[in-house]
Coordinates of C-alpha atoms and ligand atoms in Angstrom, one line a residue:
Chain X
M1 CA 67.6 106.0 122.9
D2 CA 67.1 103.0 124.5
F3 CA 68.4 104.3 127.7
E4 CA 68.7 101.1 129.3
A5 CA 71.4 99.7 126.5
V6 CA 73.2 102.9 126.5
F7 CA 72.9 102.8 130.6
R8 CA 74.8 99.0 130.2
R9 CA 77.1 100.3 127.4
L10 CA 78.7 103.1 129.4
Y11 CA 77.9 103.0 132.8
P12 CA 81.0 100.3 132.9
T13 CA 83.5 102.5 131.1
L14 CA 82.4 105.7 133.1
F15 CA 82.2 103.8 136.3
R16 CA 86.1 102.9 135.2
Y17 CA 87.1 106.4 134.2
L18 CA 85.8 108.2 137.1
Q19 CA 87.2 105.3 139.8
R20 CA 91.0 105.8 138.1
L21 CA 90.0 109.5 138.2
T22 CA 89.5 110.0 142.0
G23 CA 91.0 106.7 143.4
D24 CA 87.3 106.4 145.4
A25 CA 84.9 103.5 144.1
D26 CA 82.2 105.0 146.1
W27 CA 82.1 108.5 144.8
A28 CA 83.1 107.3 141.0
E29 CA 79.7 105.3 141.4
D30 CA 77.8 108.1 143.0
V31 CA 79.2 110.7 140.2
A32 CA 78.7 108.0 137.3
Q33 CA 74.9 107.7 138.7
E34 CA 74.3 111.1 138.8
S35 CA 75.5 112.0 135.0
F36 CA 73.3 109.3 133.9
V37 CA 70.3 110.9 135.8
R38 CA 71.5 114.5 133.9
L39 CA 71.6 112.1 130.7
L40 CA 68.1 111.4 131.0
R41 CA 67.0 114.9 130.1
Q42 CA 69.4 115.3 127.0
R43 CA 68.2 113.0 124.6
L44 CA 71.6 112.9 122.8
P45 CA 72.4 110.1 120.4
E46 CA 75.2 107.6 121.9
A47 CA 77.7 109.0 120.0
E48 CA 77.2 111.9 121.3
A49 CA 75.8 110.9 124.8
R50 CA 79.7 109.1 125.5
P51 CA 81.8 112.1 125.7
W52 CA 79.2 114.2 127.3
L53 CA 78.9 112.0 130.3
F54 CA 82.8 112.2 130.6
T55 CA 82.7 115.9 130.2
V56 CA 79.4 116.3 132.6
A57 CA 81.1 113.4 135.0
T58 CA 84.7 115.3 135.2
N59 CA 83.1 118.4 136.4
L60 CA 81.0 116.9 139.0
V61 CA 84.8 115.1 140.2
R62 CA 86.0 118.7 139.7
D63 CA 83.4 120.5 141.8
G64 CA 83.3 118.1 144.6
V65 CA 79.8 116.7 144.0
R66 CA 78.9 114.1 145.8
K67 CA 75.7 111.7 146.6
T68 CA 73.7 112.9 150.2
T69 CA 73.0 109.4 150.3
R70 CA 76.4 108.2 150.8
R71 CA 76.5 110.4 154.3
Q72 CA 73.0 108.4 154.8
R73 CA 74.7 105.4 157.0
L74 CA 71.5 105.2 158.6
L75 CA 72.4 101.3 160.4
A76 CA 75.6 100.0 161.4
S77 CA 76.3 96.9 159.6
A78 CA 78.6 94.2 159.7
G79 CA 82.4 94.6 158.1
P80 CA 83.2 92.6 154.6
P81 CA 82.4 88.8 155.0
A82 CA 85.3 86.9 156.3
S83 CA 86.2 85.0 153.1
S84 CA 86.5 87.9 150.8
I85 CA 89.2 89.1 153.2
P86 CA 92.8 88.4 151.3
G87 CA 95.6 87.0 153.0
P88 CA 98.4 89.9 154.2
E89 CA 101.3 89.1 151.7
E90 CA 98.3 89.8 149.1
E91 CA 96.7 92.4 150.9
R92 CA 99.8 94.2 151.2
E93 CA 100.7 93.9 147.5
R94 CA 97.5 95.2 146.3
R95 CA 97.8 98.1 148.7
A96 CA 101.2 99.1 147.3
E97 CA 100.0 98.5 143.6
I98 CA 97.3 100.9 144.1
A99 CA 99.1 103.5 146.2
A100 CA 101.8 103.8 143.3
V101 CA 99.1 104.4 140.9
R102 CA 97.7 107.0 142.8
A103 CA 101.0 108.4 143.4
A104 CA 101.3 108.3 139.6
L105 CA 98.1 109.6 139.0
E106 CA 98.3 112.2 141.5
G107 CA 101.9 113.6 139.9
L108 CA 100.0 114.6 136.5
A109 CA 98.1 118.1 135.9
P110 CA 94.4 117.3 136.3
R111 CA 94.2 118.0 132.7
D112 CA 96.7 115.6 131.6
R113 CA 95.5 113.0 133.9
Q114 CA 92.3 113.4 132.3
M115 CA 93.5 113.0 128.7
L116 CA 95.6 109.4 130.1
L117 CA 92.4 108.3 131.3
M118 CA 89.6 108.8 129.0
R119 CA 92.7 107.4 126.1
E120 CA 92.3 104.5 128.0
E121 CA 88.7 104.4 127.5
G122 CA 89.1 104.7 123.9
F123 CA 88.6 108.1 123.5
K124 CA 90.1 109.7 119.8
Y125 CA 92.2 112.7 120.0
A126 CA 89.5 114.7 118.8
E127 CA 87.3 114.2 121.7
I128 CA 90.0 114.2 123.8
A129 CA 90.9 117.6 122.9
R130 CA 87.5 118.9 122.7
A131 CA 86.7 117.7 126.4
T132 CA 90.2 119.1 127.8
G133 CA 90.0 122.1 125.6
V134 CA 93.1 121.7 124.0
A135 CA 94.4 121.8 120.5
P136 CA 93.6 118.6 118.7
G137 CA 97.5 118.8 116.8
S138 CA 98.7 119.0 120.4
V139 CA 97.0 116.0 122.2
G140 CA 99.6 113.1 120.5
T141 CA 102.6 115.4 122.0
L142 CA 101.1 115.7 125.6
V143 CA 99.9 112.3 126.1
A144 CA 103.5 111.3 125.0
R145 CA 104.8 113.3 128.0
A146 CA 102.3 112.4 130.4
L147 CA 102.4 108.9 129.8
R148 CA 106.8 109.3 130.2
R149 CA 106.0 111.0 133.5
F150 CA 103.6 108.4 134.8
A151 CA 105.7 105.4 134.2
E152 CA 108.6 107.2 135.8
A153 CA 106.8 108.1 139.0
Y154 CA 105.0 104.7 138.9
R155 CA 108.7 102.4 138.5
S156 CA 110.3 104.8 141.0
Q157 CA 107.6 103.9 142.9
R158 CA 107.5 100.3 143.3
A159 CA 111.2 100.2 143.0
S160 CA 111.3 101.7 146.3
D161 CA 108.5 99.6 147.8
V162 CA 111.0 96.5 146.2
R163 CA 113.5 98.4 148.6
T164 CA 111.7 98.9 152.0
A165 CA 110.1 95.1 151.4
A166 CA 113.9 93.6 151.2
Q167 CA 114.8 96.0 154.1
D168 CA 112.1 94.5 156.2
T169 CA 113.0 91.2 155.4
A170 CA 116.8 91.7 156.4
F171 CA 115.6 92.9 159.2
S172 CA 113.8 90.4 160.3
A173 CA 116.4 88.3 159.2
K174 CA 118.6 89.9 161.4
Q175 CA 115.9 89.5 164.3
G176 CA 115.9 86.1 164.0
Chain Q
M1 CA 116.5 113.0 107.4
E2 CA 114.7 114.7 110.3
H3 CA 113.3 112.6 112.9
V4 CA 109.4 111.4 113.4
A5 CA 108.2 114.2 116.3
E6 CA 107.1 113.0 119.7
G7 CA 103.3 113.5 119.6
T8 CA 103.4 112.2 115.6
L9 CA 105.0 108.5 117.2
Q10 CA 102.3 108.8 119.8
A11 CA 99.5 109.3 117.3
Y12 CA 101.1 106.5 115.2
L13 CA 101.0 104.2 118.5
D14 CA 97.1 105.5 119.2
G15 CA 95.9 104.8 115.2
E16 CA 95.1 108.4 114.6
L17 CA 97.2 109.1 111.9
A18 CA 96.0 109.2 107.8
A19 CA 97.3 106.0 105.8
E20 CA 99.7 108.4 104.2
E21 CA 101.2 109.6 107.0
N22 CA 100.9 106.2 109.0
A23 CA 103.3 104.8 106.0
A24 CA 105.9 107.7 106.3
V25 CA 106.6 106.9 109.9
E26 CA 107.1 103.3 109.6
R27 CA 109.2 103.5 106.5
H28 CA 111.0 106.2 108.8
V29 CA 111.0 103.9 111.7
A30 CA 112.4 101.4 110.2
A31 CA 115.1 103.1 109.0
C32 CA 116.0 105.0 112.4
V33 CA 117.3 103.4 115.4
E34 CA 116.9 106.9 117.0
C35 CA 112.9 107.2 116.8
A36 CA 112.6 103.2 116.5
A37 CA 113.9 103.2 120.5
E38 CA 111.9 106.4 120.8
L39 CA 108.8 104.4 119.8
A40 CA 109.6 101.3 121.9
S41 CA 110.0 103.7 124.8
L42 CA 106.4 105.0 124.2
R43 CA 104.7 101.7 123.7
G44 CA 106.6 100.7 127.5
A45 CA 105.4 103.5 129.2
A46 CA 101.4 102.9 127.4
Y47 CA 102.3 99.5 128.2
V48 CA 102.9 100.3 132.3
L49 CA 100.1 102.5 132.2
A50 CA 97.4 100.1 131.2
T51 CA 98.3 97.2 132.9
S52 CA 99.1 99.1 136.0
L53 CA 95.7 100.5 136.2
A54 CA 93.9 97.3 135.3
R55 CA 95.6 95.8 138.3
A56 CA 94.8 98.8 140.7
D57 CA 90.9 98.7 139.5
Q58 CA 88.0 97.2 142.1
P59 CA 85.9 95.7 139.2
L60 CA 82.7 96.1 138.6
A61 CA 80.3 93.3 138.5
S62 CA 77.0 92.8 136.3
D63 CA 74.9 93.2 139.9
D64 CA 76.7 96.3 140.6
V65 CA 75.3 97.7 137.1
A66 CA 72.0 96.5 137.5
H67 CA 71.8 97.6 140.8
A68 CA 73.2 101.3 139.8
F69 CA 70.7 101.6 136.8
Q70 CA 67.8 100.8 139.5
L71 CA 69.3 104.0 141.1
V72 CA 69.1 106.1 138.4
R73 CA 65.8 104.9 136.9
A74 CA 64.3 105.7 140.7
H75 CA 66.2 109.0 140.8
A76 CA 64.8 110.1 137.1
G77 CA 61.5 109.4 138.1
G78 CA 60.8 112.7 138.6
L79 CA 60.0 114.7 141.9
P80 CA 56.5 114.3 142.9
G81 CA 54.1 117.3 143.6
S82 CA 54.4 117.5 147.4
A83 CA 58.5 117.6 146.7
R84 CA 58.3 120.3 143.8
R85 CA 56.3 122.1 146.1
W86 CA 58.5 121.6 148.6
L87 CA 61.5 123.0 146.7
T88 CA 59.9 126.0 145.5
G89 CA 58.9 126.7 149.4
A90 CA 55.8 125.9 150.0
A91 CA 55.2 125.3 154.0
P92 CA 54.4 121.7 154.8
S93 CA 52.0 121.7 157.7
T94 CA 53.4 119.4 159.9
R95 CA 56.5 118.4 161.3
S96 CA 55.9 114.3 160.3
A97 CA 54.8 115.5 156.7
L98 CA 58.4 117.8 156.8
L99 CA 60.2 114.6 157.8
R100 CA 58.3 112.4 155.2
A101 CA 59.4 115.0 152.4
A102 CA 62.9 114.5 153.6
L103 CA 62.9 111.1 153.8
F104 CA 61.3 110.7 150.2
L105 CA 63.9 113.7 148.9
L106 CA 66.9 112.2 150.5
G107 CA 65.8 108.9 148.5
L108 CA 66.0 111.0 145.3
A109 CA 69.2 113.1 147.0
A110 CA 70.7 113.1 143.2
V111 CA 68.7 115.2 141.9
A112 CA 67.6 117.1 144.2
S113 CA 70.8 118.1 145.8
A114 CA 72.2 118.6 142.6
A115 CA 69.4 120.8 141.8
I116 CA 70.1 123.4 145.1
P117 CA 73.9 122.6 146.2
G118 CA 74.5 124.8 149.2
S119 CA 70.6 125.6 149.6
P120 CA 69.3 126.1 152.9
V121 CA 66.6 123.4 152.1
R122 CA 69.6 121.0 151.4
A123 CA 70.7 121.6 154.8
W124 CA 67.9 121.2 156.2
L125 CA 67.0 118.2 154.5
A126 CA 70.4 116.9 155.6
G127 CA 69.1 117.8 159.7
A128 CA 66.1 116.3 159.2
W129 CA 67.7 113.0 157.8
Q130 CA 69.8 112.6 160.8
E131 CA 66.9 112.9 163.0
A132 CA 65.4 110.1 161.2
A133 CA 68.5 108.3 161.2
S134 CA 68.7 108.4 165.2
L135 CA 65.0 106.9 165.5
F136 CA 66.5 103.7 163.0
S137 CA 69.6 103.6 165.3
Q138 CA 68.1 103.3 167.9
A139 CA 67.0 100.1 166.9
T140 CA 66.7 96.9 168.8
P141 CA 67.5 93.9 167.8
G142 CA 64.6 92.1 166.5
P143 CA 63.5 88.1 167.0
R144 CA 66.3 85.7 165.5
A145 CA 64.6 84.7 162.0
G146 CA 64.6 81.0 162.3
P147 CA 64.0 78.1 159.5
A148 CA 60.9 78.8 157.3
R149 CA 58.3 79.0 159.5
S150 CA 54.4 79.9 159.8
V151 CA 53.5 82.2 162.2
G152 CA 50.6 82.9 163.9
D153 CA 47.3 83.8 161.1
G154 CA 50.2 84.9 158.8
A155 CA 52.5 83.1 156.3
G156 CA 56.2 83.7 157.1
V157 CA 59.2 82.2 155.4
S158 CA 62.9 83.3 156.1
V159 CA 66.4 82.8 153.6
L160 CA 70.0 83.0 153.8
P161 CA 71.6 85.6 151.7
R162 CA 74.0 84.3 148.9
D163 CA 77.3 85.8 149.0
G164 CA 75.9 87.9 151.8
R165 CA 73.3 89.5 149.0
V166 CA 69.4 89.2 149.6
R167 CA 66.8 90.4 147.2
I168 CA 62.7 90.5 148.3
V169 CA 60.4 90.9 145.4
L170 CA 56.7 91.5 145.7
R171 CA 54.6 91.5 142.6
G172 CA 51.1 92.7 142.2
P173 CA 50.5 93.3 146.0
D174 CA 47.4 95.2 147.1
A175 CA 48.1 98.9 146.5
R176 CA 46.6 99.3 150.1
T177 CA 49.3 96.7 152.0
R178 CA 51.8 98.3 154.5
I179 CA 55.3 97.1 154.2
H180 CA 57.1 97.3 157.5
V181 CA 60.7 97.0 157.2
R182 CA 63.4 96.6 160.0
L183 CA 66.7 95.5 159.9
V184 CA 67.9 92.7 162.5
D185 CA 70.6 91.0 163.5
G186 CA 71.3 87.3 162.6
E187 CA 71.6 86.0 159.3
A188 CA 68.6 85.3 157.5
A189 CA 66.0 88.0 155.7
A190 CA 62.1 86.7 156.9
V191 CA 59.1 87.9 155.2
R192 CA 55.8 87.7 157.3
A193 CA 52.9 88.2 155.5
D194 CA 49.7 89.1 158.0
G195 CA 45.6 89.8 157.3
G196 CA 44.6 89.8 153.5
A197 CA 48.5 89.8 152.7
A198 CA 48.2 86.6 154.4
T199 CA 47.1 84.9 150.9
A200 CA 50.2 85.6 148.7
R201 CA 52.1 83.2 147.3
F202 CA 55.6 82.7 148.3
T203 CA 58.5 81.4 146.6
S204 CA 62.1 81.4 148.1
G205 CA 65.7 80.2 147.4
L206 CA 68.9 80.9 148.7
G207 CA 69.3 85.0 148.8
H208 CA 66.3 85.5 147.0
L209 CA 62.3 85.8 148.3
E210 CA 59.5 86.3 146.2
L211 CA 55.6 87.3 147.3
E212 CA 52.6 87.3 144.6
G213 CA 49.4 88.6 145.0
G214 CA 47.8 88.7 148.1
G215 CA 44.9 91.2 149.4
P216 CA 45.2 93.8 151.8
G217 CA 47.2 93.6 155.1
A218 CA 50.7 94.2 156.5
V219 CA 53.8 92.9 154.7
R220 CA 56.4 92.5 157.2
I221 CA 60.4 92.3 156.1
E222 CA 63.2 91.4 158.0
V223 CA 66.7 92.5 156.9
P224 CA 69.8 91.1 158.0
R225 CA 72.4 93.8 159.2
A226 CA 75.2 91.6 158.2
A227 CA 73.9 91.6 154.4
V228 CA 76.3 92.7 152.1
W229 CA 73.7 93.6 150.0
A230 CA 69.7 93.9 150.7
S231 CA 66.7 95.1 148.0
I232 CA 63.1 95.2 148.2
E233 CA 61.1 95.5 145.5
V234 CA 57.4 96.5 144.6
D235 CA 56.4 95.5 140.7
G236 CA 59.8 96.1 139.6
R237 CA 60.1 99.7 142.0
P238 CA 63.1 99.8 144.5
Y239 CA 61.4 100.8 147.4
L240 CA 64.9 100.1 150.3
L241 CA 68.3 99.2 149.0
K242 CA 71.1 98.4 151.5
D243 CA 74.6 98.7 150.2
G244 CA 77.1 97.8 152.6
A245 CA 76.2 100.2 155.5
D246 CA 73.9 102.1 153.6
V247 CA 70.5 102.2 154.0
R248 CA 69.0 103.8 150.9
I249 CA 64.7 104.8 151.2
L250 CA 63.8 104.9 147.5
A251 CA 59.7 105.4 147.8
P252 CA 57.7 107.7 149.7
L253 CA 57.5 106.5 153.0
A254 CA 53.9 105.7 154.6
D255 CA 55.0 106.3 158.1
S256 CA 58.5 105.9 160.0
G257 CA 59.7 106.1 164.0
G258 CA 60.7 103.2 166.7
T259 CA 62.7 100.7 164.9
E260 CA 61.4 100.7 161.4
V261 CA 60.3 102.0 158.0
V262 CA 56.6 101.7 156.3
F263 CA 55.9 101.8 152.7
R264 CA 52.9 101.6 151.2
A265 CA 52.6 98.7 148.3
G266 CA 51.1 101.5 145.9
A267 CA 53.6 104.4 146.9
E268 CA 53.2 107.2 144.3
Ligands
LIG301 ZN1 114.6 108.9 113.4

């Protein structure tokens, strides 16, 4: 197998999955890279490499594995360049969006979260069933229930954001 | 008429049903308002999930994928003999040899740490690394890097990062050449070649600087602390990567201390 080609195809999907699973892009990168290092020793065909990587990566997250290099903060360096800092409105909206997604995902059981996120990366029910250890026939039902739970939690979180923002606006209007 | 089960509706939406069952669901939903509503609600929930996740994602640049690949390749290059002896417990002779082994092993941290989680060796490595790190953090600001310049009898060039990124590449240096790296204040990255290395050919552009050839000597590289991302590569192999505040050493060190780390161009 051409490892580099496989890496280029699978790294972005694995990274996205892990970022969504953990809510931590640095950790997602560490785990994705560690999973590929382990894949190198496996010599699997690509079709098998994909579910294998996701399973290994999910286990690494569950076990709390982090790469030590993350803590190698040898030298302090400057913060992000000024041009990449979004305006306060944009920043507030983005933070609210991320918080709502995190809260909704974290309200799910770990198995349900894994199912939804694997489904987002295009896995078939049979693969999801193998990775999560549920019966293939129950994947549809479990996915449907997890989806509804996610959507409900997300919507209510966003609705309360809107109420808070409206209260803030009313408050500052009264002040002014 | 019996309604379609929720799981079957979901499987229908996800394209998981065989042709026959698929057709049966379609027939039923066309005739049943309740199941049509269920289907619409599941479709809506799936849409909320997909779009909200995408909005919250931190996007991955193609540079990030290339950078990750370099790291994986470097980490998977296999442990050198000295590191293997280390892991199996043979005591190296001197403290500085210990430190060098530690620095290299930590460069290979993905392999080393995963191989021995919770081991005393790992804990020791972390301590040794901290010690090395404290040497680094005492670094005093280096001289300001100016525009392209000639320095003494060596050759020197400096470049500004592009979008905060700078890549320094050495091609075909003499294996004996020592590469000194230090972090500096200021905006520019600078490379100076002394001794035989001064005969290297320099090419540079915004965010990138390349040295080709050159005899045995010293190459001194200054990486701006302010760079968001910086890499030093020798013949396609990453030696050092700076990613935000992280500085990762990816090749064995010939020496370290004071304000710099030193590699040998022909690292094993
Ligand atoms: Zn019905």
